[in-house]
PDB file of C-alpha atoms in Angstrom:
ATOM      1  CA  UNK A   1       0.000   0.000   0.000  1.00 65.00           C
ATOM      2  CA  UNK A   2       1.532   3.279  -1.144  1.00 72.00           C
ATOM      3  CA  UNK A   3       0.892   6.359   0.937  1.00 91.00           C
ATOM      4  CA  UNK A   4       1.982   9.709  -0.398  1.00 96.00           C
ATOM      5  CA  UNK A   5       2.169  12.727   1.877  1.00 95.00           C
ATOM      6  CA  UNK A   6       2.708  16.175   0.376  1.00 96.00           C
ATOM      7  CA  UNK A   7       3.949  19.231   2.218  1.00 96.00           C
ATOM      8  CA  UNK A   8       5.298  22.684   1.505  1.00 97.00           C
ATOM      9  CA  UNK A   9       2.237  24.459   0.164  1.00 97.00           C
ATOM     10  CA  UNK A  10       1.213  27.881   1.354  1.00 97.00           C
ATOM     11  CA  UNK A  11       0.397  31.474   0.502  1.00 98.00           C
ATOM     12  CA  UNK A  12       3.013  33.521  -1.322  1.00 98.00           C
ATOM     13  CA  UNK A  13       3.166  36.657  -3.417  1.00 98.00           C
ATOM     14  CA  UNK A  14       3.738  36.657  -7.147  1.00 98.00           C
ATOM     15  CA  UNK A  15       7.409  36.246  -7.996  1.00 98.00           C
ATOM     16  CA  UNK A  16       8.224  34.273  -4.865  1.00 98.00           C
ATOM     17  CA  UNK A  17       9.194  30.613  -4.564  1.00 98.00           C
ATOM     18  CA  UNK A  18       7.929  27.480  -2.859  1.00 98.00           C
ATOM     19  CA  UNK A  19       9.282  23.950  -2.655  1.00 98.00           C
ATOM     20  CA  UNK A  20       6.848  21.067  -2.404  1.00 98.00           C
ATOM     21  CA  UNK A  21       7.863  17.704  -0.992  1.00 98.00           C
ATOM     22  CA  UNK A  22       6.190  14.321  -1.229  1.00 98.00           C
ATOM     23  CA  UNK A  23       7.235  11.334   0.833  1.00 97.00           C
ATOM     24  CA  UNK A  24       6.353   7.875  -0.480  1.00 94.00           C
ATOM     25  CA  UNK A  25       5.896   5.359   2.321  1.00 92.00           C
ATOM     26  CA  UNK A  26       5.784   2.381  -0.035  1.00 87.00           C
ATOM     27  CA  UNK A  27       8.654   0.039  -0.796  1.00 88.00           C
ATOM     28  CA  UNK A  28       8.936   0.673  -4.522  1.00 91.00           C
ATOM     29  CA  UNK A  29       9.828   4.347  -4.699  1.00 93.00           C
ATOM     30  CA  UNK A  30      13.038   3.896  -6.680  1.00 93.00           C
ATOM     31  CA  UNK A  31      11.190   2.042  -9.437  1.00 92.00           C
ATOM     32  CA  UNK A  32       8.168   4.357  -9.527  1.00 95.00           C
ATOM     33  CA  UNK A  33       7.674   7.166 -11.960  1.00 97.00           C
ATOM     34  CA  UNK A  34       6.602  10.238  -9.993  1.00 98.00           C
ATOM     35  CA  UNK A  35       4.588  13.248 -11.007  1.00 98.00           C
ATOM     36  CA  UNK A  36       3.035  16.438  -9.755  1.00 98.00           C
ATOM     37  CA  UNK A  37      -0.456  17.386 -10.891  1.00 98.00           C
ATOM     38  CA  UNK A  38      -2.480  20.447 -10.002  1.00 98.00           C
ATOM     39  CA  UNK A  39      -6.128  21.392  -9.993  1.00 98.00           C
ATOM     40  CA  UNK A  40      -7.446  24.928  -9.817  1.00 96.00           C
ATOM     41  CA  UNK A  41     -11.071  25.622  -8.832  1.00 91.00           C
ATOM     42  CA  UNK A  42     -13.403  24.845 -11.708  1.00 94.00           C
ATOM     43  CA  UNK A  43     -10.617  23.328 -13.781  1.00 96.00           C
ATOM     44  CA  UNK A  44      -9.495  19.848 -14.657  1.00 96.00           C
ATOM     45  CA  UNK A  45      -6.547  18.200 -12.992  1.00 96.00           C
ATOM     46  CA  UNK A  46      -3.428  18.736 -15.125  1.00 97.00           C
ATOM     47  CA  UNK A  47       0.027  17.232 -15.016  1.00 98.00           C
ATOM     48  CA  UNK A  48       2.678  19.804 -14.173  1.00 98.00           C
ATOM     49  CA  UNK A  49       5.865  17.738 -14.215  1.00 98.00           C
ATOM     50  CA  UNK A  50       7.047  14.178 -13.964  1.00 98.00           C
ATOM     51  CA  UNK A  51      10.279  12.293 -13.420  1.00 98.00           C
ATOM     52  CA  UNK A  52      11.043   8.759 -14.477  1.00 97.00           C
ATOM     53  CA  UNK A  53      12.789   6.226 -12.294  1.00 95.00           C
ATOM     54  CA  UNK A  54      16.033   7.002 -14.145  1.00 95.00           C
ATOM     55  CA  UNK A  55      15.648  10.748 -13.749  1.00 96.00           C
ATOM     56  CA  UNK A  56      14.220  11.874 -17.065  1.00 98.00           C
ATOM     57  CA  UNK A  57      11.936  14.856 -16.616  1.00 98.00           C
ATOM     58  CA  UNK A  58       8.956  16.363 -18.417  1.00 98.00           C
ATOM     59  CA  UNK A  59       7.287  19.736 -17.831  1.00 98.00           C
ATOM     60  CA  UNK A  60       4.086  21.391 -18.938  1.00 98.00           C
ATOM     61  CA  UNK A  61       4.735  24.397 -21.164  1.00 98.00           C
ATOM     62  CA  UNK A  62       3.171  26.683 -18.572  1.00 97.00           C
ATOM     63  CA  UNK A  63       5.888  25.922 -16.012  1.00 98.00           C
ATOM     64  CA  UNK A  64       8.984  25.291 -18.141  1.00 98.00           C
ATOM     65  CA  UNK A  65      11.908  27.336 -16.920  1.00 98.00           C
ATOM     66  CA  UNK A  66      10.202  28.102 -13.599  1.00 98.00           C
ATOM     67  CA  UNK A  67       9.569  24.717 -11.972  1.00 98.00           C
ATOM     68  CA  UNK A  68      11.992  21.861 -11.352  1.00 98.00           C
ATOM     69  CA  UNK A  69      11.132  18.321 -10.315  1.00 98.00           C
ATOM     70  CA  UNK A  70      13.692  16.130  -8.587  1.00 98.00           C
ATOM     71  CA  UNK A  71      13.811  12.934  -6.586  1.00 98.00           C
ATOM     72  CA  UNK A  72      15.862  11.539  -3.717  1.00 97.00           C
ATOM     73  CA  UNK A  73      15.577   7.768  -3.756  1.00 96.00           C
ATOM     74  CA  UNK A  74      17.393   7.446  -0.433  1.00 96.00           C
ATOM     75  CA  UNK A  75      14.661   9.537   1.201  1.00 96.00           C
ATOM     76  CA  UNK A  76      11.784   8.188  -0.949  1.00 96.00           C
ATOM     77  CA  UNK A  77      10.927  11.799  -1.674  1.00 98.00           C
ATOM     78  CA  UNK A  78      10.052  13.767  -4.772  1.00 98.00           C
ATOM     79  CA  UNK A  79      10.290  17.551  -4.852  1.00 98.00           C
ATOM     80  CA  UNK A  80       8.841  20.361  -6.907  1.00 98.00           C
ATOM     81  CA  UNK A  81      10.802  23.601  -6.755  1.00 98.00           C
ATOM     82  CA  UNK A  82       8.548  26.413  -7.933  1.00 98.00           C
ATOM     83  CA  UNK A  83      10.124  29.765  -8.776  1.00 98.00           C
ATOM     84  CA  UNK A  84       8.721  32.999 -10.178  1.00 98.00           C
ATOM     85  CA  UNK A  85       5.251  31.972  -9.073  1.00 98.00           C
ATOM     86  CA  UNK A  86       2.251  33.544 -10.780  1.00 98.00           C
ATOM     87  CA  UNK A  87      -1.354  33.915  -9.595  1.00 97.00           C
ATOM     88  CA  UNK A  88      -2.352  31.366 -12.247  1.00 97.00           C
ATOM     89  CA  UNK A  89      -0.225  28.774 -10.438  1.00 98.00           C
ATOM     90  CA  UNK A  90      -2.782  28.833  -7.623  1.00 98.00           C
ATOM     91  CA  UNK A  91      -4.140  25.302  -7.237  1.00 98.00           C
ATOM     92  CA  UNK A  92      -4.129  22.171  -5.136  1.00 98.00           C
ATOM     93  CA  UNK A  93      -0.972  20.254  -6.014  1.00 98.00           C
ATOM     94  CA  UNK A  94      -1.012  16.451  -5.963  1.00 98.00           C
ATOM     95  CA  UNK A  95       1.849  13.978  -5.868  1.00 98.00           C
ATOM     96  CA  UNK A  96       1.389  10.792  -7.912  1.00 97.00           C
ATOM     97  CA  UNK A  97       3.299   7.527  -7.991  1.00 96.00           C
ATOM     98  CA  UNK A  98       3.035   5.111 -10.908  1.00 95.00           C
ATOM     99  CA  UNK A  99       4.384   1.603 -11.014  1.00 93.00           C
ATOM    100  CA  UNK A 100       6.162   0.644 -14.264  1.00 93.00           C
ATOM    101  CA  UNK A 101       2.975  -0.801 -15.798  1.00 94.00           C
ATOM    102  CA  UNK A 102       0.709   2.066 -14.719  1.00 94.00           C
ATOM    103  CA  UNK A 103      -0.347   5.381 -16.191  1.00 95.00           C
ATOM    104  CA  UNK A 104      -0.304   8.218 -13.701  1.00 95.00           C
ATOM    105  CA  UNK A 105      -4.098   8.409 -13.730  1.00 93.00           C
ATOM    106  CA  UNK A 106      -4.232   4.879 -12.356  1.00 93.00           C
ATOM    107  CA  UNK A 107      -1.420   5.298  -9.856  1.00 94.00           C
ATOM    108  CA  UNK A 108      -1.395   6.296  -6.213  1.00 95.00           C
ATOM    109  CA  UNK A 109      -2.337   9.866  -5.349  1.00 96.00           C
ATOM    110  CA  UNK A 110      -1.588  12.015  -2.335  1.00 96.00           C
ATOM    111  CA  UNK A 111      -4.155  14.140  -0.549  1.00 96.00           C
ATOM    112  CA  UNK A 112      -2.918  17.386  -2.084  1.00 96.00           C
ATOM    113  CA  UNK A 113      -1.392  20.581  -0.775  1.00 97.00           C
ATOM    114  CA  UNK A 114      -2.777  24.057  -1.445  1.00 98.00           C
ATOM    115  CA  UNK A 115      -0.625  26.655  -3.196  1.00 98.00           C
ATOM    116  CA  UNK A 116      -2.002  30.182  -3.340  1.00 98.00           C
ATOM    117  CA  UNK A 117      -0.191  32.969  -5.175  1.00 98.00           C
ATOM    118  CA  UNK A 118      -1.424  36.505  -4.606  1.00 97.00           C
ATOM    119  CA  UNK A 119      -0.869  39.316  -7.084  1.00 94.00           C
TER     120      UNK A 119
END
């Protein structure tokens, strides 16, 4: 049973930074692909960034150059460094773990952490 616990959300002003963390309590972290999704009120849940088990990364166009995803297999933790935050980045951010045969949609999801960016 995988349990994902996110932390690091909060209220910041535009232009500031936040770093989200997600700890995976399961035993397969190093072989999981990990991702961050976000959902703003009234919007669908969108993938922001992901990182493969061998460290390859992908970013949504809206966050390229501002966000960075990383993983620490020794700590079973995935991070999302968010710089130059904009009000449109306001959303609940979710951590997702996918086993090698899974799509992220069918993986394990955390409970989410709120990020609010004021203008």
